[in-house]
Tab-separated table of C-alpha atoms in Angstrom:
chain	number	residue	atom	x	y	z
A	9	MET	CA	0.000	0.000	0.000
A	10	LEU	CA	2.740	2.466	1.002
A	11	HIS	CA	4.757	1.501	-2.083
A	12	GLY	CA	1.704	2.202	-4.279
A	13	LEU	CA	1.205	5.658	-2.724
A	14	LYS	CA	4.862	6.533	-3.290
A	15	PHE	CA	4.570	5.451	-6.927
A	16	LEU	CA	1.376	7.501	-7.356
A	17	GLY	CA	3.025	10.536	-5.749
A	18	LEU	CA	6.048	10.215	-8.026
A	19	GLY	CA	3.775	9.942	-11.064
A	20	CYS	CA	1.840	13.081	-10.061
A	21	TRP	CA	5.081	15.002	-9.489
A	22	LEU	CA	6.393	13.940	-12.912
A	23	ILE	CA	3.197	15.052	-14.673
A	24	MET	CA	3.222	18.394	-12.866
A	25	SER	CA	6.884	18.919	-13.748
A	26	LEU	CA	6.353	18.163	-17.425
A	27	THR	CA	3.295	20.379	-17.750
A	28	GLY	CA	4.686	23.265	-15.720
A	29	CYS	CA	1.840	23.160	-13.208
A	30	MET	CA	4.065	23.481	-10.163
A	31	SER	CA	3.877	27.259	-10.351
A	32	ILE	CA	0.583	28.705	-11.498
A	33	SER	CA	0.782	31.941	-13.469
A	34	ARG	CA	-1.909	34.564	-13.464
A	35	GLN	CA	-2.361	37.651	-15.562
A	36	PRO	CA	-1.030	40.681	-13.652
A	37	SER	CA	-3.586	43.056	-12.134
A	38	ASP	CA	-1.373	46.033	-13.075
A	39	ALA	CA	0.846	45.368	-16.097
A	40	SER	CA	2.293	48.877	-15.911
A	41	ASN	CA	4.115	48.105	-12.635
A	42	ILE	CA	6.889	45.509	-12.801
A	43	CYS	CA	7.120	45.275	-9.000
A	44	LYS	CA	3.442	44.282	-8.770
A	45	ILE	CA	3.839	41.857	-11.669
A	46	PHE	CA	6.663	40.032	-9.916
A	47	HIS	CA	4.952	40.245	-6.516
A	48	GLU	CA	1.930	38.428	-7.981
A	49	ASN	CA	4.071	35.947	-9.949
A	50	PRO	CA	7.413	35.588	-8.114
A	51	HIS	CA	8.492	32.677	-10.322
A	52	TRP	CA	8.331	35.048	-13.325
A	53	TYR	CA	11.138	37.075	-11.781
A	54	ARG	CA	13.248	33.969	-11.248
A	55	GLU	CA	12.618	32.853	-14.826
A	56	ALA	CA	13.394	36.301	-16.291
A	57	LYS	CA	16.620	36.491	-14.249
A	58	SER	CA	17.583	33.048	-15.518
A	59	VAL	CA	17.064	34.272	-19.093
A	60	GLU	CA	19.139	37.367	-18.325
A	61	ARG	CA	22.000	35.148	-17.119
A	62	ARG	CA	21.720	32.797	-20.091
A	63	TRP	CA	21.255	35.295	-22.948
A	64	ARG	CA	22.399	38.564	-21.297
A	65	VAL	CA	19.125	40.308	-22.185
A	66	PRO	CA	18.022	42.543	-19.276
A	67	VAL	CA	14.843	41.620	-17.411
A	68	HIS	CA	13.217	44.992	-18.148
A	69	VAL	CA	13.754	44.532	-21.910
A	70	GLN	CA	12.246	41.025	-21.878
A	71	MET	CA	9.237	42.219	-19.906
A	72	ALA	CA	8.622	45.240	-22.144
A	73	ILE	CA	8.556	42.994	-25.217
A	74	VAL	CA	6.165	40.457	-23.698
A	75	HIS	CA	3.931	43.311	-22.476
A	76	GLN	CA	3.649	44.647	-26.026
A	77	GLU	CA	3.186	41.244	-27.605
A	78	SER	CA	0.597	39.596	-25.347
A	79	HIS	CA	-0.052	41.839	-22.317
A	80	PHE	CA	0.946	38.769	-20.271
A	81	VAL	CA	-1.927	36.613	-21.596
A	82	ALA	CA	-0.748	32.995	-21.837
A	83	HIS	CA	-2.991	31.935	-24.732
A	84	ALA	CA	-2.977	35.225	-26.664
A	85	ARG	CA	-3.554	35.046	-30.423
A	86	PRO	CA	-4.133	37.718	-33.062
A	87	PRO	CA	-7.847	38.381	-33.629
A	88	ARG	CA	-9.481	36.523	-36.502
A	89	ARG	CA	-10.124	38.327	-39.752
A	90	LYS	CA	-13.759	38.724	-40.801
A	91	LEU	CA	-15.171	37.344	-44.026
A	92	PHE	CA	-17.703	39.796	-45.476
A	93	SER	CA	-17.134	41.866	-42.317
A	94	VAL	CA	-19.191	39.366	-40.294
A	95	ILE	CA	-18.004	35.748	-40.397
A	96	PRO	CA	-14.942	34.935	-38.246
A	97	TRP	CA	-12.191	33.759	-40.603
A	98	ARG	CA	-8.510	32.884	-40.409
A	99	ARG	CA	-6.039	34.567	-38.101
A	100	PRO	CA	-3.497	36.805	-39.878
A	101	THR	CA	-0.504	34.925	-38.399
A	102	THR	CA	0.355	31.867	-36.306
A	103	ALA	CA	1.540	34.051	-33.387
A	104	TYR	CA	0.639	32.464	-30.055
A	105	GLY	CA	1.327	32.660	-26.345
A	106	TYR	CA	3.182	35.110	-24.137
A	107	SER	CA	5.874	35.811	-26.734
A	108	GLN	CA	3.569	35.718	-29.788
A	109	ALA	CA	6.186	33.543	-31.482
A	110	LEU	CA	5.238	32.299	-34.946
A	111	ASP	CA	5.037	28.545	-35.566
A	112	GLY	CA	8.138	28.466	-37.783
A	113	THR	CA	10.308	30.587	-35.497
A	114	TRP	CA	9.194	28.636	-32.424
A	115	SER	CA	10.050	25.378	-34.189
A	116	LEU	CA	13.521	26.717	-35.019
A	117	TYR	CA	14.006	27.786	-31.382
A	118	ARG	CA	12.925	24.382	-30.060
A	119	LYS	CA	15.337	22.587	-32.365
A	120	SER	CA	18.285	24.827	-31.566
A	121	ASP	CA	17.921	25.699	-27.863
A	122	GLY	CA	14.414	25.388	-26.478
A	123	GLY	CA	13.901	21.663	-26.145
A	124	PHE	CA	11.034	19.437	-27.256
A	125	PHE	CA	8.765	20.168	-24.285
A	126	SER	CA	8.955	23.985	-24.572
A	127	SER	CA	5.566	25.680	-24.722
A	128	ARG	CA	4.558	29.166	-25.837
A	129	THR	CA	2.028	29.265	-22.982
A	130	ASN	CA	4.726	28.634	-20.369
A	131	PHE	CA	6.093	31.967	-19.150
A	132	GLY	CA	9.648	30.735	-18.598
A	133	ASP	CA	9.806	29.122	-22.039
A	134	ALA	CA	8.373	32.234	-23.707
A	135	MET	CA	10.905	34.465	-21.954
A	136	ASP	CA	13.725	32.132	-22.937
A	137	PHE	CA	12.531	32.414	-26.542
A	138	ILE	CA	12.653	36.225	-26.308
A	139	GLY	CA	16.169	36.033	-24.873
A	140	TRP	CA	17.254	33.585	-27.568
A	141	TYR	CA	15.800	35.764	-30.333
A	142	ALA	CA	17.348	38.945	-28.932
A	143	ASN	CA	20.690	37.154	-28.755
A	144	GLN	CA	20.302	36.134	-32.414
A	145	ALA	CA	19.569	39.775	-33.294
A	146	HIS	CA	22.664	40.834	-31.372
A	147	ARG	CA	24.900	38.299	-33.121
A	148	ARG	CA	23.532	38.735	-36.644
A	149	ALA	CA	22.583	42.427	-36.729
A	150	GLY	CA	24.803	43.884	-34.003
A	151	ILE	CA	21.881	45.179	-31.916
A	152	PRO	CA	22.880	45.709	-28.268
A	153	ARG	CA	20.948	43.329	-26.005
A	154	SER	CA	19.780	46.301	-23.922
A	155	ASN	CA	18.407	48.275	-26.908
A	156	ALA	CA	14.679	47.609	-26.568
A	157	TYR	CA	13.777	49.866	-29.517
A	158	ASP	CA	15.860	48.096	-32.165
A	159	LEU	CA	15.358	44.657	-30.628
A	160	TYR	CA	11.603	45.125	-30.929
A	161	LEU	CA	11.901	46.200	-34.573
A	162	ALA	CA	13.945	43.045	-35.275
A	163	TYR	CA	11.493	40.953	-33.235
A	164	HIS	CA	8.573	42.256	-35.270
A	165	GLU	CA	10.158	42.336	-38.727
A	166	GLY	CA	12.528	39.401	-38.411
A	167	ILE	CA	16.266	39.919	-38.269
A	168	GLY	CA	16.589	39.931	-42.065
A	169	GLY	CA	13.728	42.425	-42.332
A	170	TYR	CA	15.391	44.625	-39.744
A	171	GLN	CA	18.642	44.552	-41.707
A	172	ARG	CA	16.729	45.488	-44.885
A	173	LYS	CA	14.958	48.253	-42.892
A	174	THR	CA	11.477	47.032	-43.824
A	175	TYR	CA	10.156	48.880	-40.762
A	176	LEU	CA	10.685	52.169	-42.623
A	177	ARG	CA	7.721	51.221	-44.836
A	178	LYS	CA	5.494	50.828	-41.746
A	179	ALA	CA	4.906	54.263	-40.277
A	180	TRP	CA	2.893	52.801	-37.379
A	181	LEU	CA	5.624	50.388	-36.246
A	182	MET	CA	8.324	52.812	-35.115
A	183	PRO	CA	6.034	54.523	-32.555
A	184	VAL	CA	5.185	51.043	-31.208
A	185	ALA	CA	8.902	50.260	-30.869
A	186	ARG	CA	9.368	53.606	-29.103
A	187	LYS	CA	6.560	52.632	-26.720
A	188	VAL	CA	8.358	49.350	-25.981
A	189	ALA	CA	11.600	51.246	-25.324
A	190	ASN	CA	9.814	53.689	-23.000
A	191	ARG	CA	8.165	50.834	-21.116
A	192	ALA	CA	11.524	49.090	-20.768
A	193	GLN	CA	12.969	52.254	-19.249
A	194	THR	CA	9.991	52.560	-16.874
A	195	TYR	CA	10.327	48.913	-15.865
A	196	ARG	CA	14.053	49.400	-15.298
A	197	SER	CA	13.441	52.331	-12.931
A	198	GLN	CA	10.678	50.475	-11.099
A	199	LEU	CA	12.781	47.338	-10.758
A	200	ALA	CA	15.598	49.333	-9.181
A	201	SER	CA	13.178	50.540	-6.489
A	202	CYS	CA	11.504	47.178	-5.756
A	203	ARG	CA	12.664	46.145	-2.299
A	204	ARG	CA	12.279	42.462	-2.969
A	205	PHE	CA	13.605	42.316	-6.542
A	206	SER	CA	16.373	44.962	-6.686
């Protein structure tokens, strides 16, 4: 009987570990305040710091990008297009999860660094993807890992698109990148004043 309970407990632990259920994430009540975000989800801070150590992308830059991409919604997707302005149709892209990574880019990440069990709805995995992508942008395009403005342009346009300056044909995109850079700066200042996370 005791042996059976131990086996059952081990099985439950293994399932929880594989699915990432050991730490439950919730959407922040105030996404404009990084201290509150990390207070509500302390494991997010640990995961973001781990990404910072691995890829050397600052926590405040990671968080500003994920804020812009999904507003910290785990299952975020682009809204469906409408057929004849009424009927829900296809989505414009395959972007999904916290990082809004596209299917193809996510697949490339999983093969190169992310691992088979990585999930776009897992906060730590999504942040690691952002760190990995920012590191690729740094290596291939020379963008400093702390430059939220240019990293976001490369994140949105693809590194090749950034190098070809495709963003110059999208007047709306540069103000969005500026917003990401401003949020990163705000998050950086807030993080420095957080008692628990500074």
